[in-house]
Short mmCIF file of C-alpha atoms in Angstrom, two decimals:
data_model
loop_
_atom_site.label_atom_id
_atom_site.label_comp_id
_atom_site.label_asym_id
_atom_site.label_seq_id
_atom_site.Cartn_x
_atom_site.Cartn_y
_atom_site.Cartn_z
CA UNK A 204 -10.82 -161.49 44.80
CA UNK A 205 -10.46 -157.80 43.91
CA UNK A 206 -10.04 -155.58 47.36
CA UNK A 207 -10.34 -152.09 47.86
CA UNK A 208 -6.70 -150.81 49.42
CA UNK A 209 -5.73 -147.95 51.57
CA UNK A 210 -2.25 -145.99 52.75
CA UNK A 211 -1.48 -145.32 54.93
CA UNK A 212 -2.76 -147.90 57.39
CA UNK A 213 -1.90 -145.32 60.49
CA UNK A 214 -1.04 -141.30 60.09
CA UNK A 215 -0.21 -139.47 63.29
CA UNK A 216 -0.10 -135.61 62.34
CA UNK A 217 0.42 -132.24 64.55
CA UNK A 218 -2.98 -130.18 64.52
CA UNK A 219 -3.05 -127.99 61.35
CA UNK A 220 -1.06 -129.75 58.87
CA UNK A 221 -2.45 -131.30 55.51
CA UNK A 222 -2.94 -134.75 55.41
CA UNK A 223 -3.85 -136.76 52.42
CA UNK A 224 -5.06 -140.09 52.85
CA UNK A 225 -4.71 -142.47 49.53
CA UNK A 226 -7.42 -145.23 47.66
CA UNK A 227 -7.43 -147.82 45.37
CA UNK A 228 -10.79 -148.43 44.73
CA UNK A 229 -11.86 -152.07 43.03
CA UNK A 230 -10.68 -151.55 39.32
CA UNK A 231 -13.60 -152.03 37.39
CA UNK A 232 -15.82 -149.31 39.85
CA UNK A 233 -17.09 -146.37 39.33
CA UNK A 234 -18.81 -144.90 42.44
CA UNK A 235 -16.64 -144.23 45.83
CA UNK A 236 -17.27 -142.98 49.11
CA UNK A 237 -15.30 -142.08 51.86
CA UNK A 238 -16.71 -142.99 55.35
CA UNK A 239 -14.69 -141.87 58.89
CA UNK A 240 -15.62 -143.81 62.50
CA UNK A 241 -15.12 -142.05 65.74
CA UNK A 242 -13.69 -144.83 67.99
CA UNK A 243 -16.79 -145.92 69.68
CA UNK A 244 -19.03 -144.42 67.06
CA UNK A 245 -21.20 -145.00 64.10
CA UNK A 246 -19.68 -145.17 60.48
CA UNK A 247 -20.53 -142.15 59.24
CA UNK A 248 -21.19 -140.73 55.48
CA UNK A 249 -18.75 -137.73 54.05
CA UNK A 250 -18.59 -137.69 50.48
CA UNK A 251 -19.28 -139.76 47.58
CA UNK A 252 -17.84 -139.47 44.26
CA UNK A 253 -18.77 -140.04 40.46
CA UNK A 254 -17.57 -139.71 37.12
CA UNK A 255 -14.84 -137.31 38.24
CA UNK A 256 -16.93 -134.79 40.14
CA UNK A 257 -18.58 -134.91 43.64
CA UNK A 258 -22.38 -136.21 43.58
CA UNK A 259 -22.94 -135.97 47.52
CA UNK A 260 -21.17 -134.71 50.26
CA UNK A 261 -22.03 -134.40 54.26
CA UNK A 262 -22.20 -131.85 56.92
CA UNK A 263 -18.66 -133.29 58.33
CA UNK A 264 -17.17 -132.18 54.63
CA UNK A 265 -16.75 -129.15 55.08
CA UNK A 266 -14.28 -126.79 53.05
CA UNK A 267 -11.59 -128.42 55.02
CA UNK A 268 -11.98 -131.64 52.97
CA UNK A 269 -11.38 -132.61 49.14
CA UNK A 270 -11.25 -135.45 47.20
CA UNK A 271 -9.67 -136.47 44.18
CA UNK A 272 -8.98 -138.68 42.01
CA UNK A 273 -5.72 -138.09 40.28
CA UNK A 274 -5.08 -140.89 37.62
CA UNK A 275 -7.30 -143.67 36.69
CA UNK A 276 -6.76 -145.97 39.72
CA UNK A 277 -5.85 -143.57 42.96
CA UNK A 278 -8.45 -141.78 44.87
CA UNK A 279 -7.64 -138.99 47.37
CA UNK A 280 -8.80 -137.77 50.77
CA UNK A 281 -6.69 -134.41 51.79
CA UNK A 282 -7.70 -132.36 54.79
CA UNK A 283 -6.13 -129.05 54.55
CA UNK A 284 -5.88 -128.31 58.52
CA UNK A 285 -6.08 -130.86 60.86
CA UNK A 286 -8.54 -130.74 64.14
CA UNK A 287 -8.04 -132.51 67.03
CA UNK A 288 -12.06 -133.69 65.88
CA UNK A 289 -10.42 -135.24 62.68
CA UNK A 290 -8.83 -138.12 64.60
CA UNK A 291 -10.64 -141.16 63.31
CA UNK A 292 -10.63 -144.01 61.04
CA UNK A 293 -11.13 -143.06 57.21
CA UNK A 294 -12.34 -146.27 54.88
CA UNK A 295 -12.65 -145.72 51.09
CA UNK A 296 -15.35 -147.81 49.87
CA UNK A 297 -16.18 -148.69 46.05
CA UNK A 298 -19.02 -149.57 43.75
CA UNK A 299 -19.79 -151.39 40.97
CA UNK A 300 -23.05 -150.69 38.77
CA UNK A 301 -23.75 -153.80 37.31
CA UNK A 302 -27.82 -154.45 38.69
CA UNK A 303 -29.04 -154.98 41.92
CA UNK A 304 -25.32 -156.37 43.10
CA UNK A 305 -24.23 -152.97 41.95
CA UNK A 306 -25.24 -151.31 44.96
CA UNK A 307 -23.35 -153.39 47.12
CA UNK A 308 -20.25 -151.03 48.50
CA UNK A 309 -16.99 -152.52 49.31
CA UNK A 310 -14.50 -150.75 51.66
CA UNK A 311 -11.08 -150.57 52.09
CA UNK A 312 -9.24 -151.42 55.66
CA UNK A 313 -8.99 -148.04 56.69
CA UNK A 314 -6.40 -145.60 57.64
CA UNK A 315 -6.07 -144.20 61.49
CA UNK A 316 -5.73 -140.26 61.52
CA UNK A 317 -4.28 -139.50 64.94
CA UNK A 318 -4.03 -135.64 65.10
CA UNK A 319 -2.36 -134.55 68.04
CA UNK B 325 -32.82 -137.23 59.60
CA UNK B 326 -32.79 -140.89 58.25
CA UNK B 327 -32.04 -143.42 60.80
CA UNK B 328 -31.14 -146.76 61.13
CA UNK B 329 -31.66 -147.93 64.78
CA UNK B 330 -30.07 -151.19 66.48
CA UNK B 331 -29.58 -152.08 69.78
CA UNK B 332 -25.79 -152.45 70.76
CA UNK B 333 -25.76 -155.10 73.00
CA UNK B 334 -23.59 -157.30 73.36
CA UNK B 335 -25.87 -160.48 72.25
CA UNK B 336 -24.33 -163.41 74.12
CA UNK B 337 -25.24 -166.82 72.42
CA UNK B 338 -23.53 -170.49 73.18
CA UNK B 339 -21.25 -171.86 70.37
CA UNK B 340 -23.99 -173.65 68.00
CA UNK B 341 -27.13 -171.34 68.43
CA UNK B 342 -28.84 -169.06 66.56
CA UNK B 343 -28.00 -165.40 67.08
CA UNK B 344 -30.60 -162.92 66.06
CA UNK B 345 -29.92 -159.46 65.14
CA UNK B 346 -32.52 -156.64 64.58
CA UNK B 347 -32.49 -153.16 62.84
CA UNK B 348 -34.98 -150.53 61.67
CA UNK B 349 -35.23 -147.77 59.82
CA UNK B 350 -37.08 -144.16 59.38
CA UNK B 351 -37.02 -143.92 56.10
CA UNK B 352 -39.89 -145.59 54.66
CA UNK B 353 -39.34 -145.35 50.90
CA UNK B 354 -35.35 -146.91 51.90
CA UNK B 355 -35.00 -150.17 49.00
CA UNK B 356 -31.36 -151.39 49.63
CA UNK B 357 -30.69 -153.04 52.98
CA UNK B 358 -27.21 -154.50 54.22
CA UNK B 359 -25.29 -156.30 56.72
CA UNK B 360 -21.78 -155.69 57.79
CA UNK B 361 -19.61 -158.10 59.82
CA UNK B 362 -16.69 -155.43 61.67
CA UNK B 363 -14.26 -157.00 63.81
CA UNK B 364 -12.55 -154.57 66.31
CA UNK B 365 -10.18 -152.58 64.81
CA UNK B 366 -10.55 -153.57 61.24
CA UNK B 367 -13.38 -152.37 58.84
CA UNK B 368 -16.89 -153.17 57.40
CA UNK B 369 -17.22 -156.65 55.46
CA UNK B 370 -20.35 -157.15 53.52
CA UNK B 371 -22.10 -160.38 54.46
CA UNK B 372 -25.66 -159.79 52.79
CA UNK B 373 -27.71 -157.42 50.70
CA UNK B 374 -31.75 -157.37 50.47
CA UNK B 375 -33.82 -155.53 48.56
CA UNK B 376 -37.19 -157.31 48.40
CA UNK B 377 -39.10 -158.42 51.32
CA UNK B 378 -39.14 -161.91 52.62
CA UNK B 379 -35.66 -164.04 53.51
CA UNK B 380 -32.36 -163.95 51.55
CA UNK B 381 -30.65 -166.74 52.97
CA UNK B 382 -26.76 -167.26 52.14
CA UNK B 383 -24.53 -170.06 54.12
CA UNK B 384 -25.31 -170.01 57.87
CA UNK B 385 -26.61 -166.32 57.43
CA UNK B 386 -30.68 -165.72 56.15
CA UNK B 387 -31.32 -161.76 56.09
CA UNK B 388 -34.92 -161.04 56.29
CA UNK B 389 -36.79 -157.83 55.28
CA UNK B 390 -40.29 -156.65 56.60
CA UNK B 391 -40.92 -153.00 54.20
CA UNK B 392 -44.33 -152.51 56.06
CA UNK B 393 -42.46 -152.72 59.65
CA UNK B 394 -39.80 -150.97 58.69
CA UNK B 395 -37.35 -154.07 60.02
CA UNK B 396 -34.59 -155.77 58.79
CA UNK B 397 -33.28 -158.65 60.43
CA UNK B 398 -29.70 -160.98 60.48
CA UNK B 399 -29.59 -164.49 61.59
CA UNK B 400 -26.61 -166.37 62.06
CA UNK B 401 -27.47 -170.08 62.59
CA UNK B 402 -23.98 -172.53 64.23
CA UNK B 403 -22.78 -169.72 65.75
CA UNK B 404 -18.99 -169.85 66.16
CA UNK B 405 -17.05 -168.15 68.21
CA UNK B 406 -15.17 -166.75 65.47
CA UNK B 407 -18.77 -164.43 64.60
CA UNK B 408 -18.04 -162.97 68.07
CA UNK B 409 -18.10 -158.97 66.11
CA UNK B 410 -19.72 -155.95 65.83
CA UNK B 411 -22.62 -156.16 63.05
CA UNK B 412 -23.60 -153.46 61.43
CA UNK B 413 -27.09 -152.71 59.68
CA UNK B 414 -26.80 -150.52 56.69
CA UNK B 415 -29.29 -148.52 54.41
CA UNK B 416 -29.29 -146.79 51.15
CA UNK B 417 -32.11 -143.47 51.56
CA UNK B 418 -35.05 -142.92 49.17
CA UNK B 419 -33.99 -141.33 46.01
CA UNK B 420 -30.80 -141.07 46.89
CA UNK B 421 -28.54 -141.09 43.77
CA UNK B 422 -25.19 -141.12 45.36
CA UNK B 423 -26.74 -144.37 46.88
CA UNK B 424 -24.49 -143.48 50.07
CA UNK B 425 -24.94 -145.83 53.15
CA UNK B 426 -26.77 -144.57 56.42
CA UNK B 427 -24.98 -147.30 58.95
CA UNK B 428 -26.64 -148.26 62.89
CA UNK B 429 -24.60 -147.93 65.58
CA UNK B 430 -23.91 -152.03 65.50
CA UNK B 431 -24.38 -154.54 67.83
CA UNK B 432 -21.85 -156.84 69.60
CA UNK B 433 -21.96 -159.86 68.93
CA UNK B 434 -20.35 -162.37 71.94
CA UNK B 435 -19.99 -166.62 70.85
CA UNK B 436 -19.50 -168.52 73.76
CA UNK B 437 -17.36 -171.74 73.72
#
């Protein structure tokens, strides 16, 4: 069964460094997301991404935040400065577009952003 | 702002019942619907998708739509203790082309041997 994977599992970073969080999104999809979770909170929307640009992005994306997707199988989270705010799981989460089954979103196990 | 409402719980049910969990939504014109199985710790599984109204049922699990109410609804029948998670309700907006996901807060989910 294809997966969607993530690295690192856990980053622990000093408040204001960059930070780039990696994705390899289900091979033959073409839509991904990035989602963070605030222990204790809701899985929340940031940005979504399509045919090499970004199609919608949150209020939490701010200019801090970029994506990328550097080859044809890696895509990228980086957050330039760290916030003590920032600490939270990040899941990548991909796509298909095949009908209705196409809007069913898988997502990756997540990485743990600990800024401190 | 779109919601998606659910209560958090935690739902306690006895090994073999059926546990019943509830979600709506503000967003009337909302046509994707899904449920997510999280354990703690870990991240969002997909257990069901529905789109039209009525029930979708798929092992032990039967999702069930009501458009007019708004409601969208998860039952797991032979509950085992191994569903003890958080479940979260998931919804893609109106006209929303990035078809991003709008997730509720979850509820807890508690199996009792």
């Amino acid at each position: 069964e294809p997966e969607v994977t993530q690295t690192p599992s856990h980053q622990v970073t000093q408040m204001g460094q960059e930070v780039i969080l990696r994705c390899v999104p289900i091979s033959n999809h073409l839509y991904f997301y990035w989602y963070r979770q605030i222990l204790g909170q809701k899985v929340e929307f940031l940005v979504s991404f399509y045919n090499n640009e970004i199609s919608e992005k949150s209020e939490i994306f701010d200019d801090q935040f970029s994506v990328e997707r550097p080859d044809g199988s890696n895509f990228t989270l980086k957050i330039r400065s760290t916030k003590l705010e920032d600490s939270a799981m990040y899941f990548c989460a991909s796509r298909g577009t095949s009908g209705r089954r196409g809007n069913e979103q898988f997502f990756g196990p997540g990485t743990r952003l600990t800024v401190l | 702002q779109k919601e998606v409402e659910q209560n958090s719980g935690p739902l306690s049910v006895p090994e073999g019942a059926i546990a019943s969990l509830n979600c709506t939504y503000s967003d009337r014109g909302s046509q994707s619907f899904f449920w997510y199985r999280q354990y703690s710790g870990k991240s969002p599984e997909l257990i069901m998708s529905i789109y039209s109204n009525g029930d979708k049922e798929d092992g032990r699990f039967t999702a069930q739509l009501n458009k007019a109410s708004q409601y969208v609804s998860l039952l797991i029948r032979d509950s085992q203790p191994s569903d003890s998670a958080t479940y979260l309700c998931a919804v893609n907006p109106w006209m929303d082309s990035s078809y991003k996901l709008i997730f509720g807060s979850g509820t807890r989910l508690l199996v009792r041997p």
